[in-house]
Amino acid sequence: MFAARLSLALALFTACGAAEPPRPVGPAAPLQLAEGSLVAYLLAWSWDGARREGDAYVFETDRGYTVGITDAHMAIGRVELVACEPARPSLGARVSSLLVPVAHAGHARVSDGSGVTSPVVESLLDPEPRLYGRGFAGPDPYCGVHVLAVPLAAEADDGFALARESLAITGYWSAPGSGERHALRAHINLQDGSLRPLLGWTSWPAALQPGRAPVAVVITRRPVRAFDGLDLASMSEPDLGFAVLGNLMQGAQVEVASAAGDPG
């Protein structure tokens, strides 16, 4: 049994190495990949809209609050591509959909070969994208990516440890028109997921060596916008943590890079 599984894995690996990467032209979705070819996932952070002041990233929210982030970590537990829904499902498909749950915001309950479960604690202050893992493409075209944040008791690369939490942020905030700083702490121990569309093509990420996969899916989160709409003066630490985590997940931007070259 083990030998058979090993042979299958080697066959898939050989096939994925020979798979021709898609041309990065037109929309990224629906994304049709050679079945069994590798898909690499990269996790990235963008601090566009923030300025660096000492040890903090500082920015203003849409409600006029000034926020300074000095330390921030988040835990990701699973990433997978999600197949496009048929435009006109058959009667059999409609009946089947009643019996088989599909991926939604909280959980990816239909396992796809592209899925990678490799729990990791990220630092939001890390300027470099990180390779989360690689999965195998299935036969159906893909239109989105499901990302799941989970509570972990684990350390990040910088040594910071989450205590069965999915998000931990520290820093300060100031009310609109005020220079007085208040301590900011946002912690949450719940999981949260998001199904994000494939927005378009991007250049091949420098963090991933060419030849490691025909395509790379780059998932970029934007902390500056994660505090929009929040009344910081009236929120508890868990409420703030849950709101920021949800905004980070729902605001994630997903792009696809092809080893065939940069988009034209």
mmCIF file of C-alpha atoms in Angstrom:
data_model
loop_
_atom_site.group_PDB
_atom_site.id
_atom_site.type_symbol
_atom_site.label_atom_id
_atom_site.label_comp_id
_atom_site.label_asym_id
_atom_site.label_seq_id
_atom_site.Cartn_x
_atom_site.Cartn_y
_atom_site.Cartn_z
ATOM 1 C CA MET A 1 0.000 0.000 0.000
ATOM 2 C CA PHE A 2 2.785 2.425 0.947
ATOM 3 C CA ALA A 3 4.700 1.614 -2.239
ATOM 4 C CA ALA A 4 1.606 2.311 -4.329
ATOM 5 C CA ARG A 5 1.052 5.681 -2.635
ATOM 6 C CA LEU A 6 4.723 6.574 -3.067
ATOM 7 C CA SER A 7 4.574 5.699 -6.764
ATOM 8 C CA LEU A 8 1.471 7.857 -7.177
ATOM 9 C CA ALA A 9 3.126 10.788 -5.380
ATOM 10 C CA LEU A 10 6.234 10.477 -7.571
ATOM 11 C CA ALA A 11 4.082 10.310 -10.690
ATOM 12 C CA LEU A 12 2.212 13.452 -9.661
ATOM 13 C CA PHE A 13 5.450 15.229 -8.851
ATOM 14 C CA THR A 14 6.908 14.296 -12.240
ATOM 15 C CA ALA A 15 3.740 15.412 -13.977
ATOM 16 C CA CYS A 16 3.641 18.736 -12.158
ATOM 17 C CA GLY A 17 7.250 19.398 -13.039
ATOM 18 C CA ALA A 18 6.370 18.983 -16.715
ATOM 19 C CA ALA A 19 3.152 20.984 -16.508
ATOM 20 C CA GLU A 20 3.115 24.054 -18.699
ATOM 21 C CA PRO A 21 2.300 27.194 -16.699
ATOM 22 C CA PRO A 22 -0.684 29.257 -17.837
ATOM 23 C CA ARG A 23 -0.163 32.426 -19.837
ATOM 24 C CA PRO A 24 -0.738 35.513 -17.620
ATOM 25 C CA VAL A 25 -3.164 37.269 -19.957
ATOM 26 C CA GLY A 26 -6.795 38.234 -19.446
ATOM 27 C CA PRO A 27 -8.600 37.556 -16.160
ATOM 28 C CA ALA A 28 -6.967 35.219 -13.663
ATOM 29 C CA ALA A 29 -10.261 33.408 -13.073
ATOM 30 C CA PRO A 30 -11.386 30.912 -14.091
ATOM 31 C CA LEU A 31 -7.898 29.501 -13.547
ATOM 32 C CA GLN A 32 -7.444 26.191 -15.359
ATOM 33 C CA LEU A 33 -4.326 24.298 -14.315
ATOM 34 C CA ALA A 34 -2.893 20.975 -15.381
ATOM 35 C CA GLU A 35 -4.291 18.376 -12.993
ATOM 36 C CA GLY A 36 -1.668 17.345 -10.475
ATOM 37 C CA SER A 37 0.529 20.384 -11.075
ATOM 38 C CA LEU A 38 1.908 22.246 -8.073
ATOM 39 C CA VAL A 39 0.340 25.398 -6.662
ATOM 40 C CA ALA A 40 2.458 27.525 -4.315
ATOM 41 C CA TYR A 41 0.842 29.821 -1.727
ATOM 42 C CA LEU A 42 2.589 32.955 -0.501
ATOM 43 C CA LEU A 43 1.407 35.032 2.463
ATOM 44 C CA ALA A 44 2.215 38.741 2.290
ATOM 45 C CA TRP A 45 1.482 41.979 4.164
ATOM 46 C CA SER A 46 1.088 45.472 2.724
ATOM 47 C CA TRP A 47 1.504 48.560 4.926
ATOM 48 C CA ASP A 48 0.596 50.985 2.162
ATOM 49 C CA GLY A 49 -0.947 54.057 3.759
ATOM 50 C CA ALA A 50 1.106 53.781 6.964
ATOM 51 C CA ARG A 51 4.240 55.622 8.005
ATOM 52 C CA ARG A 52 7.060 54.393 10.179
ATOM 53 C CA GLU A 53 7.520 56.274 13.461
ATOM 54 C CA GLY A 54 10.101 54.690 15.757
ATOM 55 C CA ASP A 55 9.057 51.085 16.351
ATOM 56 C CA ALA A 56 5.474 51.558 15.115
ATOM 57 C CA TYR A 57 3.517 51.621 11.889
ATOM 58 C CA VAL A 58 1.230 54.655 12.234
ATOM 59 C CA PHE A 59 -1.896 55.446 10.219
ATOM 60 C CA GLU A 60 -5.303 57.100 10.425
ATOM 61 C CA THR A 61 -8.596 55.222 10.197
ATOM 62 C CA ASP A 62 -11.673 56.340 8.273
ATOM 63 C CA ARG A 63 -13.190 57.480 11.587
ATOM 64 C CA GLY A 64 -10.261 59.800 12.371
ATOM 65 C CA TYR A 65 -8.446 57.653 14.932
ATOM 66 C CA THR A 66 -4.653 57.567 14.865
ATOM 67 C CA VAL A 67 -3.356 54.014 15.327
ATOM 68 C CA GLY A 68 0.194 52.889 16.013
ATOM 69 C CA ILE A 69 1.021 49.169 15.734
ATOM 70 C CA THR A 70 4.184 48.038 17.517
ATOM 71 C CA ASP A 71 3.637 44.264 17.542
ATOM 72 C CA ALA A 72 1.170 42.067 15.656
ATOM 73 C CA HIS A 73 0.835 38.349 14.955
ATOM 74 C CA MET A 74 -1.754 36.145 13.288
ATOM 75 C CA ALA A 75 -2.132 32.379 12.843
ATOM 76 C CA ILE A 76 -3.124 30.769 9.533
ATOM 77 C CA GLY A 77 -4.191 27.120 9.515
ATOM 78 C CA ARG A 78 -5.262 26.262 5.970
ATOM 79 C CA VAL A 79 -5.272 27.647 2.432
ATOM 80 C CA GLU A 80 -6.875 26.099 -0.640
ATOM 81 C CA LEU A 81 -8.120 27.003 -4.066
ATOM 82 C CA VAL A 82 -11.890 26.851 -4.569
ATOM 83 C CA ALA A 83 -13.386 25.629 -7.820
ATOM 84 C CA CYS A 84 -15.778 27.846 -9.783
ATOM 85 C CA GLU A 85 -19.464 27.090 -9.412
ATOM 86 C CA PRO A 86 -21.114 25.837 -12.610
ATOM 87 C CA ALA A 87 -23.027 28.558 -14.455
ATOM 88 C CA ARG A 88 -26.013 26.270 -15.012
ATOM 89 C CA PRO A 89 -25.852 23.261 -12.712
ATOM 90 C CA SER A 90 -27.666 20.138 -13.794
ATOM 91 C CA LEU A 91 -30.466 18.621 -11.757
ATOM 92 C CA GLY A 92 -28.037 16.001 -10.479
ATOM 93 C CA ALA A 93 -25.569 18.696 -9.425
ATOM 94 C CA ARG A 94 -28.292 20.636 -7.624
ATOM 95 C CA VAL A 95 -29.334 17.517 -5.717
ATOM 96 C CA SER A 96 -25.710 16.744 -4.923
ATOM 97 C CA SER A 97 -25.167 20.273 -3.596
ATOM 98 C CA LEU A 98 -27.853 19.622 -1.008
ATOM 99 C CA LEU A 99 -25.933 16.603 0.243
ATOM 100 C CA VAL A 100 -22.336 17.833 0.037
ATOM 101 C CA PRO A 101 -21.360 21.037 1.880
ATOM 102 C CA VAL A 102 -19.256 23.583 0.023
ATOM 103 C CA ALA A 103 -16.588 26.022 1.131
ATOM 104 C CA HIS A 104 -17.866 29.138 2.875
ATOM 105 C CA ALA A 105 -16.490 31.984 4.948
ATOM 106 C CA GLY A 106 -15.937 30.035 8.165
ATOM 107 C CA HIS A 107 -14.645 26.697 6.939
ATOM 108 C CA ALA A 108 -13.499 24.925 3.789
ATOM 109 C CA ARG A 109 -15.522 21.752 4.249
ATOM 110 C CA VAL A 110 -14.890 20.232 0.828
ATOM 111 C CA SER A 111 -11.277 19.155 0.665
ATOM 112 C CA ASP A 112 -9.456 19.907 -2.570
ATOM 113 C CA GLY A 113 -6.067 18.568 -3.609
ATOM 114 C CA SER A 114 -4.845 22.148 -3.721
ATOM 115 C CA GLY A 115 -5.447 22.529 0.021
ATOM 116 C CA VAL A 116 -2.500 22.987 2.356
ATOM 117 C CA THR A 117 -2.816 22.569 6.110
ATOM 118 C CA SER A 118 0.374 23.909 7.665
ATOM 119 C CA PRO A 119 -0.456 26.023 10.748
ATOM 120 C CA VAL A 120 1.912 28.954 11.138
ATOM 121 C CA VAL A 121 2.170 32.134 13.221
ATOM 122 C CA GLU A 122 2.928 35.179 11.068
ATOM 123 C CA SER A 123 4.276 38.557 12.076
ATOM 124 C CA LEU A 124 2.298 41.350 10.451
ATOM 125 C CA LEU A 125 5.469 43.438 10.574
ATOM 126 C CA ASP A 126 7.460 40.998 8.421
ATOM 127 C CA PRO A 127 8.289 42.874 5.198
ATOM 128 C CA GLU A 128 8.957 39.712 3.163
ATOM 129 C CA PRO A 129 6.308 37.322 1.819
ATOM 130 C CA ARG A 130 6.578 33.770 3.114
ATOM 131 C CA LEU A 131 5.935 30.482 1.361
ATOM 132 C CA TYR A 132 3.008 28.879 3.178
ATOM 133 C CA GLY A 133 3.088 25.609 1.266
ATOM 134 C CA ARG A 134 2.296 23.869 -1.994
ATOM 135 C CA GLY A 135 -0.679 21.753 -3.047
ATOM 136 C CA PHE A 136 -1.784 19.856 -6.136
ATOM 137 C CA ALA A 137 -4.232 21.314 -8.643
ATOM 138 C CA GLY A 138 -7.446 19.455 -9.385
ATOM 139 C CA PRO A 139 -9.220 19.032 -12.729
ATOM 140 C CA ASP A 140 -11.734 21.865 -12.328
ATOM 141 C CA PRO A 141 -11.107 25.577 -12.990
ATOM 142 C CA TYR A 142 -10.649 27.748 -9.902
ATOM 143 C CA CYS A 143 -12.230 31.111 -9.125
ATOM 144 C CA GLY A 144 -11.176 31.805 -5.543
ATOM 145 C CA VAL A 145 -9.067 30.944 -2.523
ATOM 146 C CA HIS A 146 -10.256 30.024 0.952
ATOM 147 C CA VAL A 147 -8.005 31.154 3.821
ATOM 148 C CA LEU A 148 -8.610 30.033 7.399
ATOM 149 C CA ALA A 149 -7.198 31.711 10.515
ATOM 150 C CA VAL A 150 -7.055 29.424 13.563
ATOM 151 C CA PRO A 151 -6.082 29.747 17.237
ATOM 152 C CA LEU A 152 -2.608 28.338 17.878
ATOM 153 C CA ALA A 153 -0.276 27.852 20.800
ATOM 154 C CA ALA A 154 2.918 28.318 18.809
ATOM 155 C CA GLU A 155 5.807 30.684 18.144
ATOM 156 C CA ALA A 156 6.473 32.950 15.182
ATOM 157 C CA ASP A 157 9.903 33.183 13.566
ATOM 158 C CA ASP A 158 10.672 36.202 15.756
ATOM 159 C CA GLY A 159 10.031 34.190 18.933
ATOM 160 C CA PHE A 160 6.654 35.684 19.813
ATOM 161 C CA ALA A 161 4.244 33.020 21.088
ATOM 162 C CA LEU A 162 0.490 32.998 20.637
ATOM 163 C CA ALA A 163 -1.384 31.440 23.583
ATOM 164 C CA ARG A 164 -4.167 29.544 21.774
ATOM 165 C CA GLU A 165 -4.966 32.745 19.864
ATOM 166 C CA SER A 166 -5.565 33.527 16.213
ATOM 167 C CA LEU A 167 -4.575 37.202 16.521
ATOM 168 C CA ALA A 168 -2.614 39.362 18.962
ATOM 169 C CA ILE A 169 -1.893 43.050 18.339
ATOM 170 C CA THR A 170 -0.379 45.693 20.610
ATOM 171 C CA GLY A 171 0.215 49.389 20.090
ATOM 172 C CA TYR A 172 -1.666 52.610 20.813
ATOM 173 C CA TRP A 173 -4.503 54.769 19.551
ATOM 174 C CA SER A 174 -5.472 58.417 19.795
ATOM 175 C CA ALA A 175 -8.950 59.854 19.430
ATOM 176 C CA PRO A 176 -9.722 62.194 16.518
ATOM 177 C CA GLY A 177 -8.172 65.613 17.161
ATOM 178 C CA SER A 178 -6.326 64.411 20.285
ATOM 179 C CA GLY A 179 -2.647 63.678 20.841
ATOM 180 C CA GLU A 180 -3.278 61.595 23.956
ATOM 181 C CA ARG A 181 -2.249 57.988 23.480
ATOM 182 C CA HIS A 182 -4.155 55.013 24.833
ATOM 183 C CA ALA A 183 -2.892 51.438 24.982
ATOM 184 C CA LEU A 184 -4.182 49.244 22.178
ATOM 185 C CA ARG A 185 -4.513 45.508 22.729
ATOM 186 C CA ALA A 186 -6.470 43.243 20.400
ATOM 187 C CA HIS A 187 -6.592 39.520 21.131
ATOM 188 C CA ILE A 188 -8.943 36.776 19.951
ATOM 189 C CA ASN A 189 -8.975 32.983 20.264
ATOM 190 C CA LEU A 190 -11.563 32.173 17.589
ATOM 191 C CA GLN A 191 -11.108 30.970 14.026
ATOM 192 C CA ASP A 192 -12.271 32.943 11.013
ATOM 193 C CA GLY A 193 -12.186 32.239 7.313
ATOM 194 C CA SER A 194 -12.690 34.068 4.073
ATOM 195 C CA LEU A 195 -13.356 33.053 0.495
ATOM 196 C CA ARG A 196 -11.541 35.566 -1.695
ATOM 197 C CA PRO A 197 -11.743 35.907 -5.503
ATOM 198 C CA LEU A 198 -8.755 35.639 -7.817
ATOM 199 C CA LEU A 199 -8.412 39.313 -8.748
ATOM 200 C CA GLY A 200 -5.798 39.153 -11.473
ATOM 201 C CA TRP A 201 -2.198 38.420 -12.402
ATOM 202 C CA THR A 202 0.926 39.698 -10.696
ATOM 203 C CA SER A 203 4.685 39.391 -11.193
ATOM 204 C CA TRP A 204 6.490 36.277 -10.006
ATOM 205 C CA PRO A 205 7.338 36.797 -6.306
ATOM 206 C CA ALA A 206 11.027 37.138 -5.502
ATOM 207 C CA ALA A 207 10.503 34.998 -2.398
ATOM 208 C CA LEU A 208 9.812 31.920 -4.558
ATOM 209 C CA GLN A 209 12.540 30.420 -6.709
ATOM 210 C CA PRO A 210 11.603 29.791 -10.354
ATOM 211 C CA GLY A 211 10.796 26.170 -11.061
ATOM 212 C CA ARG A 212 9.275 25.478 -7.654
ATOM 213 C CA ALA A 213 5.742 25.561 -9.119
ATOM 214 C CA PRO A 214 4.008 26.572 -12.375
ATOM 215 C CA VAL A 215 1.850 29.100 -10.501
ATOM 216 C CA ALA A 216 2.020 31.028 -7.243
ATOM 217 C CA VAL A 217 -1.027 32.374 -5.426
ATOM 218 C CA VAL A 218 -0.105 35.554 -3.543
ATOM 219 C CA ILE A 219 -2.402 36.461 -0.618
ATOM 220 C CA THR A 220 -1.858 40.043 0.585
ATOM 221 C CA ARG A 221 -3.430 41.437 3.768
ATOM 222 C CA ARG A 222 -3.689 45.189 4.539
ATOM 223 C CA PRO A 223 -3.625 46.069 8.262
ATOM 224 C CA VAL A 224 -4.137 49.798 7.612
ATOM 225 C CA ARG A 225 -7.697 49.179 6.413
ATOM 226 C CA ALA A 226 -8.481 46.553 9.077
ATOM 227 C CA PHE A 227 -9.329 49.270 11.639
ATOM 228 C CA ASP A 228 -11.759 51.184 9.421
ATOM 229 C CA GLY A 229 -15.290 51.506 10.745
ATOM 230 C CA LEU A 230 -14.258 50.706 14.337
ATOM 231 C CA ASP A 231 -14.961 52.927 17.346
ATOM 232 C CA LEU A 232 -11.767 52.126 19.230
ATOM 233 C CA ALA A 233 -12.742 54.039 22.360
ATOM 234 C CA SER A 234 -15.725 51.777 23.048
ATOM 235 C CA MET A 235 -14.408 48.317 22.139
ATOM 236 C CA SER A 236 -13.094 45.596 24.451
ATOM 237 C CA GLU A 237 -9.904 43.702 23.591
ATOM 238 C CA PRO A 238 -11.750 40.556 22.364
ATOM 239 C CA ASP A 239 -14.274 42.602 20.355
ATOM 240 C CA LEU A 240 -11.493 44.611 18.760
ATOM 241 C CA GLY A 241 -9.486 41.459 18.059
ATOM 242 C CA PHE A 242 -12.421 39.727 16.383
ATOM 243 C CA ALA A 243 -13.283 42.792 14.298
ATOM 244 C CA VAL A 244 -9.710 43.332 13.124
ATOM 245 C CA LEU A 245 -9.242 39.631 12.341
ATOM 246 C CA GLY A 246 -12.434 39.627 10.271
ATOM 247 C CA ASN A 247 -11.391 42.764 8.408
ATOM 248 C CA LEU A 248 -7.952 41.315 7.667
ATOM 249 C CA MET A 249 -9.518 38.152 6.270
ATOM 250 C CA GLN A 250 -12.269 39.865 4.276
ATOM 251 C CA GLY A 251 -9.890 42.506 2.925
ATOM 252 C CA ALA A 252 -7.272 40.057 1.644
ATOM 253 C CA GLN A 253 -6.268 40.548 -1.991
ATOM 254 C CA VAL A 254 -5.448 37.422 -3.985
ATOM 255 C CA GLU A 255 -3.425 37.481 -7.194
ATOM 256 C CA VAL A 256 -1.867 34.768 -9.320
ATOM 257 C CA ALA A 257 1.678 34.680 -10.705
ATOM 258 C CA SER A 258 2.712 32.415 -13.566
ATOM 259 C CA ALA A 259 6.134 30.952 -14.214
ATOM 260 C CA ALA A 260 5.434 31.703 -17.892
ATOM 261 C CA GLY A 261 6.278 35.363 -17.258
ATOM 262 C CA ASP A 262 4.924 38.649 -15.953
ATOM 263 C CA PRO A 263 1.490 39.885 -17.078
ATOM 264 C CA GLY A 264 1.544 41.947 -20.242
#
